[in-house]
Every structure is written in structure tokens, then in C-alpha cells.
Amino acid sequence: MTSCKVINDRTYMVCIDIVTCSFGMTKIITLASSTAIINNSSFDIEVAENVIKANQIIPYWPRYIKEGVMCVRYLGGILSASCFSIKDKHRTLLRMNDIEHPTLHVEVTATDYDGFKINFSDYKIGDAPLLIVNSLLNQSISFCQKEDFHTQILPPQYYVYYTWNDSLKPQELILATNGDNLTIKLNPVCGIIDKENENPTYYAIFHDGPQTVLIFSSETQIIDAVSDTSSINESMNSYIQIGLRCLVISIINDINHEDLLYISLNPTKDISKYQIDKNRYVKFDGDVAEISDEEGNSIHVKRDTLDGFWVGYGFSTNHQAINLKINNLQIDNQLQITLFPTILYPIISKATATDIPEKPFIELSLFKSQSVRSNTIHIKYFKLLIQEFFMSIDQGLIIAILAFIKQQKDPAAPTVDMNPDLKRIDKPLETLFKGETDNTSEESTIYFDNLHLSPLKIHVSFSMHGAKASEQLLAEYPIVDFLLQILNVAEVQDVILKLNFYERKNDRYTITKLTNEISNHYEDQFLKQLHVVVLGLDV
């Protein structure tokens, strides 16, 4: 994405998409607005001064970008439009002031590499922010949106699908029973209202499939059942632990009998002393040492190395926990002629250099719960940490790897399918946002409380040494061709690339959508760093 200043006008943000055409000789460059509106609903809608027909995508240039507010209504409507924010990533269900079609779902996504996408769609199960259920026998529940004066009353033994009256106001709910007020957010939680009353009211927020539910009850058994309290306190008595001292994998191209890579997961290195605190060290005599405290108590400890690969897996009926560690990883180049014998290995940062055993090179922690009642997968904790590492590679190895993974084709006359190229030219927006307009996915949604992928710090060295690739081979891998052209411009010797972390909290994704977003995030970070650090360009 780049900016374009127009004289006597504003600065426009433009997204640039570059792909190689089917026959590999031409690049197709698509320029699009940084904001695109996608109408996947069944009805034509009006957005500000634009009209968006059903199943249509249009570019959008917001005039009041600081306010970041968009208004929408059905085509031909005479009632006031519904407004929402387009400044940040969110999804909500809009009230449309229409009796036949009272709601319209909107999802706003925002990234650094392809701008804003505003996706409208018809209502489906799970789109309502909240399903409110009043299972009390003789007590009504009053509720309203925070900073909103439209109070609603839900009678006993009734339920209602609720959405916000004003999506620009705080998306929190204020509850009232017998003069007791409570403000809640829509995260899974249990609580109590009217604590001083002889018959207090209990409530719980939980996920029932794709729908978030708020239930009120006077019976704690109902609250415990819907909130899976028993499963929360459930201990994981089953545990499996696997440790491999050393694991070696050799990759060989069996067609031309050429050794490519030698991957080894090795134990951690031995250390001769261990720092307990600032002024105390333990020195080993052979493999044994003695540690004593100020009171004269002492124990003997044995020095040992950590396994190269270790995984622990705990599970119960409703929960699963995984902790995976790769303590030491090294990848060697097995080509006969190479400039870099070792391709990848972890390094100890100068800022944290110490004799204390280093952290695992790769560590994965995961805690997952699955409700049998609603068949909902809930990832409460997912973290992947990768330590600083060195990567050195030459052109010869890249070409050898491409030849290794290249699929063998029949020796028939080559054919070129230019239909994708023609579609990209005729309907560029539809091609760019194909994934956003495809609503046929039946993948289940996974809820994430805390998802974190660590930042990456990579020391990169590259050389053009080695065999040259044919144009036909590079045409099949345009991203590799692009990288080789960039790296051929400047000397790359111990260049440090820093990629930002990826984090999401209290969100939901399908596996396909999540993997695409993560890969796009790190790919964009990587290409930006190449332009800034290697080429010295201001991007």
C-alpha cells in the first residue's frame, strides 16, 4: 500500500497488487483504493453517496477519514441510515429501520498491506451480538446499551436476539433488576445480581455454537450447566510426555541422487556453572554439584542436557493442553559446492548472553477446551515463541530446492490457461477479494481468547553463488524470482530483519481465514524489511 498526493486535493491511499501472468513473461499490476466495499447481501444498499448492488464490489474513497464513520441504508429507503465505525477491525449487526429486513451484518477488516475491507451480508445464525434468555419465573429484566437511553424489558420466560441501537457507542450492556444495576461486556463470565436479596438472580454469558448467550436464572444448577463450571474445574489426569535426545532428517533428491539438507534437532550444550542469583554460582565437579542455603541445608544436583525435541500432552474429557519445545535446531547444506555449509541455527542475543542454559529455540503452548453441549472449540491460550536465529543461503541451494519440489509433468504439448488473467483484467476487484466474496465455506469457527505469535529477529546472509535458474523454473515461482532480483542488487551479509508479532484477543476465525491472515502478515513484514534494510528504500 502506498500514498498518492493529488494537487489541490487530498492524499489517496492506494493498494498495489503484482502477479505474474499465466505464461510467465508479463506482470499484471492492479491499483485499487485502500478501502473496498463488498456487498454479499441479497439487497442493493446505499453507502454515503454510492449505490452498491447485491453481490457487487466497489472502491471507496472516504472524504472524512479522521471521523472514520460510514452510513448505510437499503436502496430507495427514506428512513435514517445506520452508521458504524470503519477505523478499526470489528463485526456487528446493524439495525436497518426496515420491517421486512430489520438487520444487516457488517464486518470491517483492516491490515497494513491491503487496507480496509467492509463486507455486508445477510443475517445468519450467530450474527446477533447477544441472545438474552430470561428463565426467571416472575421477574423481568431491564437492559440497555451503555450511554444509550432506549431501555428494553424482557418478561419472565422470554428470550430475544439483541443488537446494539448505536454501533458507535460502547458495546456494553447495562442490566437492571429491583434497582440493582450492572454493566457487563460480552466475554464468557458468570455473576450475580441482587446479592442482598433473599432470592438473588444469577447470570452467565457463554457460547452456544456461533451464538453468544446471556441467561438469567434463580437456580445455580442451570448456570453451572450452561457455563461448563464442572469442566472448568476438571483436572487433566492423563498425560503423555515424549522426549527425543536427538532427531536427524536427511533430505535427498532421489531423481538426480543429490543430497540437499541435513536437519538435526540436538540436545542443549553442557555448562560448567549455573548462576543462582546475582552473587552465587554453582560449580560442577564432573556431572555433580552441591547446593547449600544460608541455614546449612544442602542438596546434590546432577548436570544434564535437555532433549532436542520434547512434547507434553495432557488431556481430559473437555480439555487438552500441549507444550512443545525444540531446544536446538540446525540445518546444514549438503550440496557438494556451497558457500554456506550451515543454513540455519539459533544464536544467543548479545543483550541476554549468559551462561544460564538458553531458552528453547521454538516453544509452543496451547490450551484448548471443547464443549460437548454446543460442539464449540475454544482456544483459551495459544503462544508460539521463536528465538533469534541466523539464516544463510545461496542461489544454488534455492534452485536445488525448487527442482526438488517441482511437480513432474507429462511430456505433452504445453498449454496455457489465460482465463485467470482475463478475469483479473476484466474484474480486478472481484479477483483481489475472492476470499471475501466466497460465503460457501462450511468450516467451523474457533474462538480464541489469547493468540500470540512472537516477533522474529533473523540474521540473513545471501550469495548469488551457485547454479543459475532457468526462466521456465522461475516462472512457476514468481515470489522466488522477485526475491532473487532484490537480493542480487545489494550485498547481503549478516543483515538483521525484524518482523513484528501477530496477536489477536477475544476473536473468532476459521482455520483457512486464520492461516491466510497470518501468512499475509509475515509476508508483508518480510518484504517491507527487505526493501528498507537491504535496498534502503523508504516504505
PDB file of N, CA and C in Angstrom, residues 438-527:
ATOM      1  N   ASP A 438     -16.624 -15.264  -1.074  1.00  0.00           N
ATOM      2  CA  ASP A 438     -16.990 -16.676  -1.065  1.00  0.00           C
ATOM      3  C   ASP A 438     -17.630 -17.014   0.273  1.00  0.00           C
ATOM      4  N   ASN A 439     -18.953 -17.174   0.275  1.00  0.00           N
ATOM      5  CA  ASN A 439     -19.673 -17.464   1.515  1.00  0.00           C
ATOM      6  C   ASN A 439     -20.078 -18.926   1.622  1.00  0.00           C
ATOM      7  N   THR A 440     -19.479 -19.791   0.815  1.00  0.00           N
ATOM      8  CA  THR A 440     -19.888 -21.195   0.794  1.00  0.00           C
ATOM      9  C   THR A 440     -19.098 -22.037   1.776  1.00  0.00           C
ATOM     10  N   SER A 441     -18.165 -21.441   2.505  1.00  0.00           N
ATOM     11  CA  SER A 441     -17.333 -22.206   3.423  1.00  0.00           C
ATOM     12  C   SER A 441     -18.178 -22.781   4.549  1.00  0.00           C
ATOM     13  N   GLU A 442     -17.974 -24.062   4.839  1.00  0.00           N
ATOM     14  CA  GLU A 442     -18.682 -24.727   5.924  1.00  0.00           C
ATOM     15  C   GLU A 442     -17.737 -25.055   7.066  1.00  0.00           C
ATOM     16  N   GLU A 443     -16.587 -24.391   7.114  1.00  0.00           N
ATOM     17  CA  GLU A 443     -15.643 -24.626   8.197  1.00  0.00           C
ATOM     18  C   GLU A 443     -16.220 -24.155   9.524  1.00  0.00           C
ATOM     19  N   SER A 444     -15.906 -24.889  10.573  1.00  0.00           N
ATOM     20  CA  SER A 444     -16.357 -24.493  11.900  1.00  0.00           C
ATOM     21  C   SER A 444     -15.505 -23.334  12.405  1.00  0.00           C
ATOM     22  N   THR A 445     -16.112 -22.511  13.232  1.00  0.00           N
ATOM     23  CA  THR A 445     -15.435 -21.348  13.793  1.00  0.00           C
ATOM     24  C   THR A 445     -14.785 -21.713  15.117  1.00  0.00           C
ATOM     25  N   ILE A 446     -13.557 -21.241  15.319  1.00  0.00           N
ATOM     26  CA  ILE A 446     -12.822 -21.474  16.556  1.00  0.00           C
ATOM     27  C   ILE A 446     -12.698 -20.143  17.286  1.00  0.00           C
ATOM     28  N   TYR A 447     -12.960 -20.164  18.576  1.00  0.00           N
ATOM     29  CA  TYR A 447     -12.879 -18.958  19.404  1.00  0.00           C
ATOM     30  C   TYR A 447     -11.511 -18.888  20.071  1.00  0.00           C
ATOM     31  N   PHE A 448     -10.885 -17.716  19.988  1.00  0.00           N
ATOM     32  CA  PHE A 448      -9.563 -17.507  20.573  1.00  0.00           C
ATOM     33  C   PHE A 448      -9.660 -16.442  21.666  1.00  0.00           C
ATOM     34  N   ASP A 449      -9.248 -16.816  22.876  1.00  0.00           N
ATOM     35  CA  ASP A 449      -9.135 -15.828  23.948  1.00  0.00           C
ATOM     36  C   ASP A 449      -7.817 -15.068  23.846  1.00  0.00           C
ATOM     37  N   ASN A 450      -6.748 -15.794  23.588  1.00  0.00           N
ATOM     38  CA  ASN A 450      -5.420 -15.172  23.535  1.00  0.00           C
ATOM     39  C   ASN A 450      -4.568 -15.921  22.516  1.00  0.00           C
ATOM     40  N   LEU A 451      -4.291 -15.284  21.392  1.00  0.00           N
ATOM     41  CA  LEU A 451      -3.456 -15.854  20.332  1.00  0.00           C
ATOM     42  C   LEU A 451      -2.266 -14.929  20.120  1.00  0.00           C
ATOM     43  N   HIS A 452      -1.059 -15.482  20.265  1.00  0.00           N
ATOM     44  CA  HIS A 452       0.143 -14.653  20.148  1.00  0.00           C
ATOM     45  C   HIS A 452       1.234 -15.434  19.428  1.00  0.00           C
ATOM     46  N   LEU A 453       1.731 -14.863  18.347  1.00  0.00           N
ATOM     47  CA  LEU A 453       2.888 -15.397  17.629  1.00  0.00           C
ATOM     48  C   LEU A 453       4.012 -14.379  17.774  1.00  0.00           C
ATOM     49  N   SER A 454       5.163 -14.845  18.207  1.00  0.00           N
ATOM     50  CA  SER A 454       6.229 -13.939  18.618  1.00  0.00           C
ATOM     51  C   SER A 454       6.803 -13.159  17.437  1.00  0.00           C
ATOM     52  N   PRO A 455       7.415 -12.014  17.713  1.00  0.00           N
ATOM     53  CA  PRO A 455       8.182 -11.332  16.663  1.00  0.00           C
ATOM     54  C   PRO A 455       9.390 -12.170  16.277  1.00  0.00           C
ATOM     55  N   LEU A 456       9.914 -11.912  15.093  1.00  0.00           N
ATOM     56  CA  LEU A 456      11.063 -12.669  14.590  1.00  0.00           C
ATOM     57  C   LEU A 456      12.240 -11.727  14.368  1.00  0.00           C
ATOM     58  N   LYS A 457      13.406 -12.173  14.806  1.00  0.00           N
ATOM     59  CA  LYS A 457      14.644 -11.445  14.553  1.00  0.00           C
ATOM     60  C   LYS A 457      15.587 -12.399  13.839  1.00  0.00           C
ATOM     61  N   ILE A 458      15.864 -12.104  12.560  1.00  0.00           N
ATOM     62  CA  ILE A 458      16.607 -13.024  11.703  1.00  0.00           C
ATOM     63  C   ILE A 458      17.861 -12.333  11.183  1.00  0.00           C
ATOM     64  N   HIS A 459      19.007 -12.976  11.361  1.00  0.00           N
ATOM     65  CA  HIS A 459      20.260 -12.508  10.766  1.00  0.00           C
ATOM     66  C   HIS A 459      20.408 -13.220   9.416  1.00  0.00           C
ATOM     67  N   VAL A 460      20.376 -12.468   8.333  1.00  0.00           N
ATOM     68  CA  VAL A 460      20.325 -13.052   6.992  1.00  0.00           C
ATOM     69  C   VAL A 460      21.616 -12.757   6.236  1.00  0.00           C
ATOM     70  N   SER A 461      22.138 -13.809   5.596  1.00  0.00           N
ATOM     71  CA  SER A 461      23.242 -13.660   4.639  1.00  0.00           C
ATOM     72  C   SER A 461      22.842 -14.389   3.368  1.00  0.00           C
ATOM     73  N   PHE A 462      23.152 -13.771   2.222  1.00  0.00           N
ATOM     74  CA  PHE A 462      22.763 -14.373   0.944  1.00  0.00           C
ATOM     75  C   PHE A 462      23.861 -14.151  -0.080  1.00  0.00           C
ATOM     76  N   SER A 463      24.040 -15.151  -0.936  1.00  0.00           N
ATOM     77  CA  SER A 463      25.024 -15.061  -2.012  1.00  0.00           C
ATOM     78  C   SER A 463      24.402 -15.572  -3.304  1.00  0.00           C
ATOM     79  N   MET A 464      24.783 -14.963  -4.421  1.00  0.00           N
ATOM     80  CA  MET A 464      24.330 -15.419  -5.737  1.00  0.00           C
ATOM     81  C   MET A 464      25.175 -16.579  -6.240  1.00  0.00           C
ATOM     82  N   HIS A 465      26.003 -17.136  -5.390  1.00  0.00           N
ATOM     83  CA  HIS A 465      26.859 -18.262  -5.759  1.00  0.00           C
ATOM     84  C   HIS A 465      26.000 -19.489  -6.061  1.00  0.00           C
ATOM     85  N   GLY A 466      26.394 -20.250  -7.062  1.00  0.00           N
ATOM     86  CA  GLY A 466      25.694 -21.487  -7.380  1.00  0.00           C
ATOM     87  C   GLY A 466      25.061 -21.454  -8.750  1.00  0.00           C
ATOM     88  N   ALA A 467      24.328 -22.522  -9.044  1.00  0.00           N
ATOM     89  CA  ALA A 467      23.719 -22.686 -10.364  1.00  0.00           C
ATOM     90  C   ALA A 467      22.673 -21.611 -10.626  1.00  0.00           C
ATOM     91  N   LYS A 468      22.552 -21.224 -11.885  1.00  0.00           N
ATOM     92  CA  LYS A 468      21.553 -20.255 -12.303  1.00  0.00           C
ATOM     93  C   LYS A 468      20.259 -20.982 -12.649  1.00  0.00           C
ATOM     94  N   ALA A 469      19.153 -20.337 -12.338  1.00  0.00           N
ATOM     95  CA  ALA A 469      17.850 -20.942 -12.608  1.00  0.00           C
ATOM     96  C   ALA A 469      17.384 -20.603 -14.011  1.00  0.00           C
ATOM     97  N   SER A 470      16.643 -21.521 -14.591  1.00  0.00           N
ATOM     98  CA  SER A 470      16.060 -21.258 -15.902  1.00  0.00           C
ATOM     99  C   SER A 470      14.842 -20.360 -15.742  1.00  0.00           C
ATOM    100  N   GLU A 471      14.530 -19.598 -16.790  1.00  0.00           N
ATOM    101  CA  GLU A 471      13.372 -18.711 -16.733  1.00  0.00           C
ATOM    102  C   GLU A 471      12.081 -19.505 -16.584  1.00  0.00           C
ATOM    103  N   GLN A 472      12.053 -20.702 -17.160  1.00  0.00           N
ATOM    104  CA  GLN A 472      10.855 -21.531 -17.059  1.00  0.00           C
ATOM    105  C   GLN A 472      10.600 -21.942 -15.610  1.00  0.00           C
ATOM    106  N   LEU A 473      11.672 -22.286 -14.888  1.00  0.00           N
ATOM    107  CA  LEU A 473      11.516 -22.688 -13.490  1.00  0.00           C
ATOM    108  C   LEU A 473      11.076 -21.510 -12.629  1.00  0.00           C
ATOM    109  N   LEU A 474      11.688 -20.344 -12.820  1.00  0.00           N
ATOM    110  CA  LEU A 474      11.331 -19.179 -12.016  1.00  0.00           C
ATOM    111  C   LEU A 474       9.925 -18.680 -12.331  1.00  0.00           C
ATOM    112  N   ALA A 475       9.450 -18.928 -13.554  1.00  0.00           N
ATOM    113  CA  ALA A 475       8.098 -18.506 -13.911  1.00  0.00           C
ATOM    114  C   ALA A 475       7.050 -19.227 -13.070  1.00  0.00           C
ATOM    115  N   GLU A 476       7.375 -20.440 -12.617  1.00  0.00           N
ATOM    116  CA  GLU A 476       6.442 -21.190 -11.782  1.00  0.00           C
ATOM    117  C   GLU A 476       6.469 -20.715 -10.335  1.00  0.00           C
ATOM    118  N   TYR A 477       7.512 -19.988  -9.942  1.00  0.00           N
ATOM    119  CA  TYR A 477       7.641 -19.492  -8.570  1.00  0.00           C
ATOM    120  C   TYR A 477       7.972 -17.999  -8.620  1.00  0.00           C
ATOM    121  N   PRO A 478       6.973 -17.151  -8.920  1.00  0.00           N
ATOM    122  CA  PRO A 478       7.246 -15.712  -9.111  1.00  0.00           C
ATOM    123  C   PRO A 478       7.789 -15.030  -7.862  1.00  0.00           C
ATOM    124  N   ILE A 479       7.375 -15.472  -6.675  1.00  0.00           N
ATOM    125  CA  ILE A 479       7.874 -14.823  -5.462  1.00  0.00           C
ATOM    126  C   ILE A 479       9.369 -15.067  -5.295  1.00  0.00           C
ATOM    127  N   VAL A 480       9.846 -16.275  -5.677  1.00  0.00           N
ATOM    128  CA  VAL A 480      11.277 -16.568  -5.602  1.00  0.00           C
ATOM    129  C   VAL A 480      12.037 -15.729  -6.619  1.00  0.00           C
ATOM    130  N   ASP A 481      11.478 -15.602  -7.818  1.00  0.00           N
ATOM    131  CA  ASP A 481      12.102 -14.768  -8.846  1.00  0.00           C
ATOM    132  C   ASP A 481      12.227 -13.328  -8.357  1.00  0.00           C
ATOM    133  N   PHE A 482      11.176 -12.834  -7.716  1.00  0.00           N
ATOM    134  CA  PHE A 482      11.185 -11.469  -7.191  1.00  0.00           C
ATOM    135  C   PHE A 482      12.262 -11.300  -6.115  1.00  0.00           C
ATOM    136  N   LEU A 483      12.374 -12.264  -5.202  1.00  0.00           N
ATOM    137  CA  LEU A 483      13.368 -12.176  -4.131  1.00  0.00           C
ATOM    138  C   LEU A 483      14.788 -12.228  -4.684  1.00  0.00           C
ATOM    139  N   LEU A 484      15.023 -13.086  -5.668  1.00  0.00           N
ATOM    140  CA  LEU A 484      16.363 -13.179  -6.248  1.00  0.00           C
ATOM    141  C   LEU A 484      16.759 -11.873  -6.937  1.00  0.00           C
ATOM    142  N   GLN A 485      15.802 -11.225  -7.571  1.00  0.00           N
ATOM    143  CA  GLN A 485      16.105  -9.946  -8.216  1.00  0.00           C
ATOM    144  C   GLN A 485      16.451  -8.879  -7.181  1.00  0.00           C
ATOM    145  N   ILE A 486      15.738  -8.885  -6.047  1.00  0.00           N
ATOM    146  CA  ILE A 486      16.029  -7.907  -4.990  1.00  0.00           C
ATOM    147  C   ILE A 486      17.395  -8.174  -4.376  1.00  0.00           C
ATOM    148  N   LEU A 487      17.654  -9.437  -4.021  1.00  0.00           N
ATOM    149  CA  LEU A 487      18.889  -9.777  -3.324  1.00  0.00           C
ATOM    150  C   LEU A 487      20.109  -9.660  -4.226  1.00  0.00           C
ATOM    151  N   ASN A 488      19.888  -9.665  -5.533  1.00  0.00           N
ATOM    152  CA  ASN A 488      21.006  -9.543  -6.466  1.00  0.00           C
ATOM    153  C   ASN A 488      21.489  -8.096  -6.589  1.00  0.00           C
ATOM    154  N   VAL A 489      20.696  -7.151  -6.068  1.00  0.00           N
ATOM    155  CA  VAL A 489      21.040  -5.737  -6.207  1.00  0.00           C
ATOM    156  C   VAL A 489      22.126  -5.326  -5.226  1.00  0.00           C
ATOM    157  N   ALA A 490      22.049  -5.846  -3.980  1.00  0.00           N
ATOM    158  CA  ALA A 490      22.958  -5.377  -2.932  1.00  0.00           C
ATOM    159  C   ALA A 490      23.607  -6.563  -2.233  1.00  0.00           C
ATOM    160  N   GLU A 491      24.709  -6.270  -1.558  1.00  0.00           N
ATOM    161  CA  GLU A 491      25.403  -7.271  -0.757  1.00  0.00           C
ATOM    162  C   GLU A 491      24.593  -7.538   0.510  1.00  0.00           C
ATOM    163  N   VAL A 492      24.329  -8.808   0.776  1.00  0.00           N
ATOM    164  CA  VAL A 492      23.560  -9.186   1.956  1.00  0.00           C
ATOM    165  C   VAL A 492      24.450 -10.031   2.847  1.00  0.00           C
ATOM    166  N   GLN A 493      24.973  -9.421   3.893  1.00  0.00           N
ATOM    167  CA  GLN A 493      25.880 -10.120   4.808  1.00  0.00           C
ATOM    168  C   GLN A 493      25.503  -9.760   6.240  1.00  0.00           C
ATOM    169  N   ASP A 494      24.945 -10.722   6.958  1.00  0.00           N
ATOM    170  CA  ASP A 494      24.522 -10.539   8.349  1.00  0.00           C
ATOM    171  C   ASP A 494      23.598  -9.331   8.493  1.00  0.00           C
ATOM    172  N   VAL A 495      22.602  -9.265   7.619  1.00  0.00           N
ATOM    173  CA  VAL A 495      21.586  -8.218   7.699  1.00  0.00           C
ATOM    174  C   VAL A 495      20.494  -8.676   8.667  1.00  0.00           C
ATOM    175  N   ILE A 496      20.061  -7.788   9.540  1.00  0.00           N
ATOM    176  CA  ILE A 496      19.075  -8.146  10.560  1.00  0.00           C
ATOM    177  C   ILE A 496      17.682  -7.724  10.097  1.00  0.00           C
ATOM    178  N   LEU A 497      16.785  -8.707  10.003  1.00  0.00           N
ATOM    179  CA  LEU A 497      15.386  -8.451   9.675  1.00  0.00           C
ATOM    180  C   LEU A 497      14.552  -8.625  10.939  1.00  0.00           C
ATOM    181  N   LYS A 498      13.685  -7.658  11.205  1.00  0.00           N
ATOM    182  CA  LYS A 498      12.824  -7.713  12.386  1.00  0.00           C
ATOM    183  C   LYS A 498      11.363  -7.694  11.941  1.00  0.00           C
ATOM    184  N   LEU A 499      10.656  -8.777  12.235  1.00  0.00           N
ATOM    185  CA  LEU A 499       9.252  -8.904  11.866  1.00  0.00           C
ATOM    186  C   LEU A 499       8.396  -8.765  13.120  1.00  0.00           C
ATOM    187  N   ASN A 500       7.362  -7.956  13.046  1.00  0.00           N
ATOM    188  CA  ASN A 500       6.502  -7.708  14.202  1.00  0.00           C
ATOM    189  C   ASN A 500       5.673  -8.931  14.562  1.00  0.00           C
ATOM    190  N   PHE A 501       5.228  -8.961  15.798  1.00  0.00           N
ATOM    191  CA  PHE A 501       4.430 -10.086  16.283  1.00  0.00           C
ATOM    192  C   PHE A 501       3.016 -10.031  15.710  1.00  0.00           C
ATOM    193  N   TYR A 502       2.307 -11.154  15.841  1.00  0.00           N
ATOM    194  CA  TYR A 502       0.904 -11.255  15.431  1.00  0.00           C
ATOM    195  C   TYR A 502       0.104 -11.635  16.672  1.00  0.00           C
ATOM    196  N   GLU A 503      -0.941 -10.862  16.971  1.00  0.00           N
ATOM    197  CA  GLU A 503      -1.704 -11.120  18.198  1.00  0.00           C
ATOM    198  C   GLU A 503      -3.177 -10.830  17.974  1.00  0.00           C
ATOM    199  N   ARG A 504      -4.018 -11.696  18.503  1.00  0.00           N
ATOM    200  CA  ARG A 504      -5.461 -11.496  18.485  1.00  0.00           C
ATOM    201  C   ARG A 504      -6.032 -11.919  19.836  1.00  0.00           C
ATOM    202  N   LYS A 505      -7.021 -11.167  20.317  1.00  0.00           N
ATOM    203  CA  LYS A 505      -7.660 -11.487  21.589  1.00  0.00           C
ATOM    204  C   LYS A 505      -9.170 -11.415  21.432  1.00  0.00           C
ATOM    205  N   ASN A 506      -9.846 -12.406  22.044  1.00  0.00           N
ATOM    206  CA  ASN A 506     -11.311 -12.455  22.043  1.00  0.00           C
ATOM    207  C   ASN A 506     -11.867 -12.301  20.629  1.00  0.00           C
ATOM    208  N   ASP A 507     -11.431 -13.185  19.743  1.00  0.00           N
ATOM    209  CA  ASP A 507     -11.871 -13.145  18.353  1.00  0.00           C
ATOM    210  C   ASP A 507     -12.171 -14.561  17.889  1.00  0.00           C
ATOM    211  N   ARG A 508     -12.756 -14.682  16.707  1.00  0.00           N
ATOM    212  CA  ARG A 508     -13.106 -15.995  16.174  1.00  0.00           C
ATOM    213  C   ARG A 508     -12.696 -16.077  14.711  1.00  0.00           C
ATOM    214  N   TYR A 509     -12.222 -17.273  14.319  1.00  0.00           N
ATOM    215  CA  TYR A 509     -11.713 -17.486  12.967  1.00  0.00           C
ATOM    216  C   TYR A 509     -12.020 -18.910  12.530  1.00  0.00           C
ATOM    217  N   THR A 510     -12.069 -19.092  11.207  1.00  0.00           N
ATOM    218  CA  THR A 510     -11.934 -20.432  10.651  1.00  0.00           C
ATOM    219  C   THR A 510     -10.446 -20.683  10.422  1.00  0.00           C
ATOM    220  N   ILE A 511     -10.070 -21.947  10.289  1.00  0.00           N
ATOM    221  CA  ILE A 511      -8.657 -22.276  10.103  1.00  0.00           C
ATOM    222  C   ILE A 511      -8.120 -21.636   8.824  1.00  0.00           C
ATOM    223  N   THR A 512      -8.899 -21.679   7.739  1.00  0.00           N
ATOM    224  CA  THR A 512      -8.449 -21.105   6.467  1.00  0.00           C
ATOM    225  C   THR A 512      -8.226 -19.602   6.585  1.00  0.00           C
ATOM    226  N   LYS A 513      -9.170 -18.899   7.187  1.00  0.00           N
ATOM    227  CA  LYS A 513      -9.050 -17.445   7.319  1.00  0.00           C
ATOM    228  C   LYS A 513      -7.878 -17.068   8.212  1.00  0.00           C
ATOM    229  N   LEU A 514      -7.668 -17.841   9.276  1.00  0.00           N
ATOM    230  CA  LEU A 514      -6.570 -17.527  10.196  1.00  0.00           C
ATOM    231  C   LEU A 514      -5.219 -17.746   9.536  1.00  0.00           C
ATOM    232  N   THR A 515      -5.039 -18.880   8.849  1.00  0.00           N
ATOM    233  CA  THR A 515      -3.751 -19.149   8.199  1.00  0.00           C
ATOM    234  C   THR A 515      -3.460 -18.128   7.103  1.00  0.00           C
ATOM    235  N   ASN A 516      -4.478 -17.716   6.357  1.00  0.00           N
ATOM    236  CA  ASN A 516      -4.266 -16.693   5.328  1.00  0.00           C
ATOM    237  C   ASN A 516      -3.848 -15.360   5.951  1.00  0.00           C
ATOM    238  N   GLU A 517      -4.477 -14.991   7.050  1.00  0.00           N
ATOM    239  CA  GLU A 517      -4.155 -13.712   7.690  1.00  0.00           C
ATOM    240  C   GLU A 517      -2.747 -13.730   8.272  1.00  0.00           C
ATOM    241  N   ILE A 518      -2.361 -14.859   8.875  1.00  0.00           N
ATOM    242  CA  ILE A 518      -1.019 -14.952   9.460  1.00  0.00           C
ATOM    243  C   ILE A 518       0.045 -14.925   8.368  1.00  0.00           C
ATOM    244  N   SER A 519      -0.153 -15.703   7.301  1.00  0.00           N
ATOM    245  CA  SER A 519       0.838 -15.735   6.220  1.00  0.00           C
ATOM    246  C   SER A 519       0.961 -14.370   5.550  1.00  0.00           C
ATOM    247  N   ASN A 520      -0.158 -13.677   5.346  1.00  0.00           N
ATOM    248  CA  ASN A 520      -0.106 -12.338   4.749  1.00  0.00           C
ATOM    249  C   ASN A 520       0.604 -11.347   5.669  1.00  0.00           C
ATOM    250  N   HIS A 521       0.385 -11.491   6.967  1.00  0.00           N
ATOM    251  CA  HIS A 521       1.024 -10.588   7.934  1.00  0.00           C
ATOM    252  C   HIS A 521       2.541 -10.705   7.876  1.00  0.00           C
ATOM    253  N   TYR A 522       3.065 -11.932   7.971  1.00  0.00           N
ATOM    254  CA  TYR A 522       4.517 -12.101   7.997  1.00  0.00           C
ATOM    255  C   TYR A 522       5.140 -11.885   6.617  1.00  0.00           C
ATOM    256  N   GLU A 523       4.412 -12.215   5.557  1.00  0.00           N
ATOM    257  CA  GLU A 523       4.933 -11.957   4.212  1.00  0.00           C
ATOM    258  C   GLU A 523       5.077 -10.461   3.971  1.00  0.00           C
ATOM    259  N   ASP A 524       4.082  -9.695   4.391  1.00  0.00           N
ATOM    260  CA  ASP A 524       4.165  -8.240   4.237  1.00  0.00           C
ATOM    261  C   ASP A 524       5.309  -7.669   5.063  1.00  0.00           C
ATOM    262  N   GLN A 525       5.472  -8.147   6.303  1.00  0.00           N
ATOM    263  CA  GLN A 525       6.572  -7.677   7.148  1.00  0.00           C
ATOM    264  C   GLN A 525       7.922  -8.009   6.527  1.00  0.00           C
ATOM    265  N   PHE A 526       8.041  -9.216   5.978  1.00  0.00           N
ATOM    266  CA  PHE A 526       9.304  -9.660   5.390  1.00  0.00           C
ATOM    267  C   PHE A 526       9.682  -8.810   4.178  1.00  0.00           C
ATOM    268  N   LEU A 527       8.725  -8.568   3.287  1.00  0.00           N
ATOM    269  CA  LEU A 527       9.014  -7.780   2.089  1.00  0.00           C
ATOM    270  C   LEU A 527       9.332  -6.326   2.441  1.00  0.00           C
TER     271      LEU A 527
END
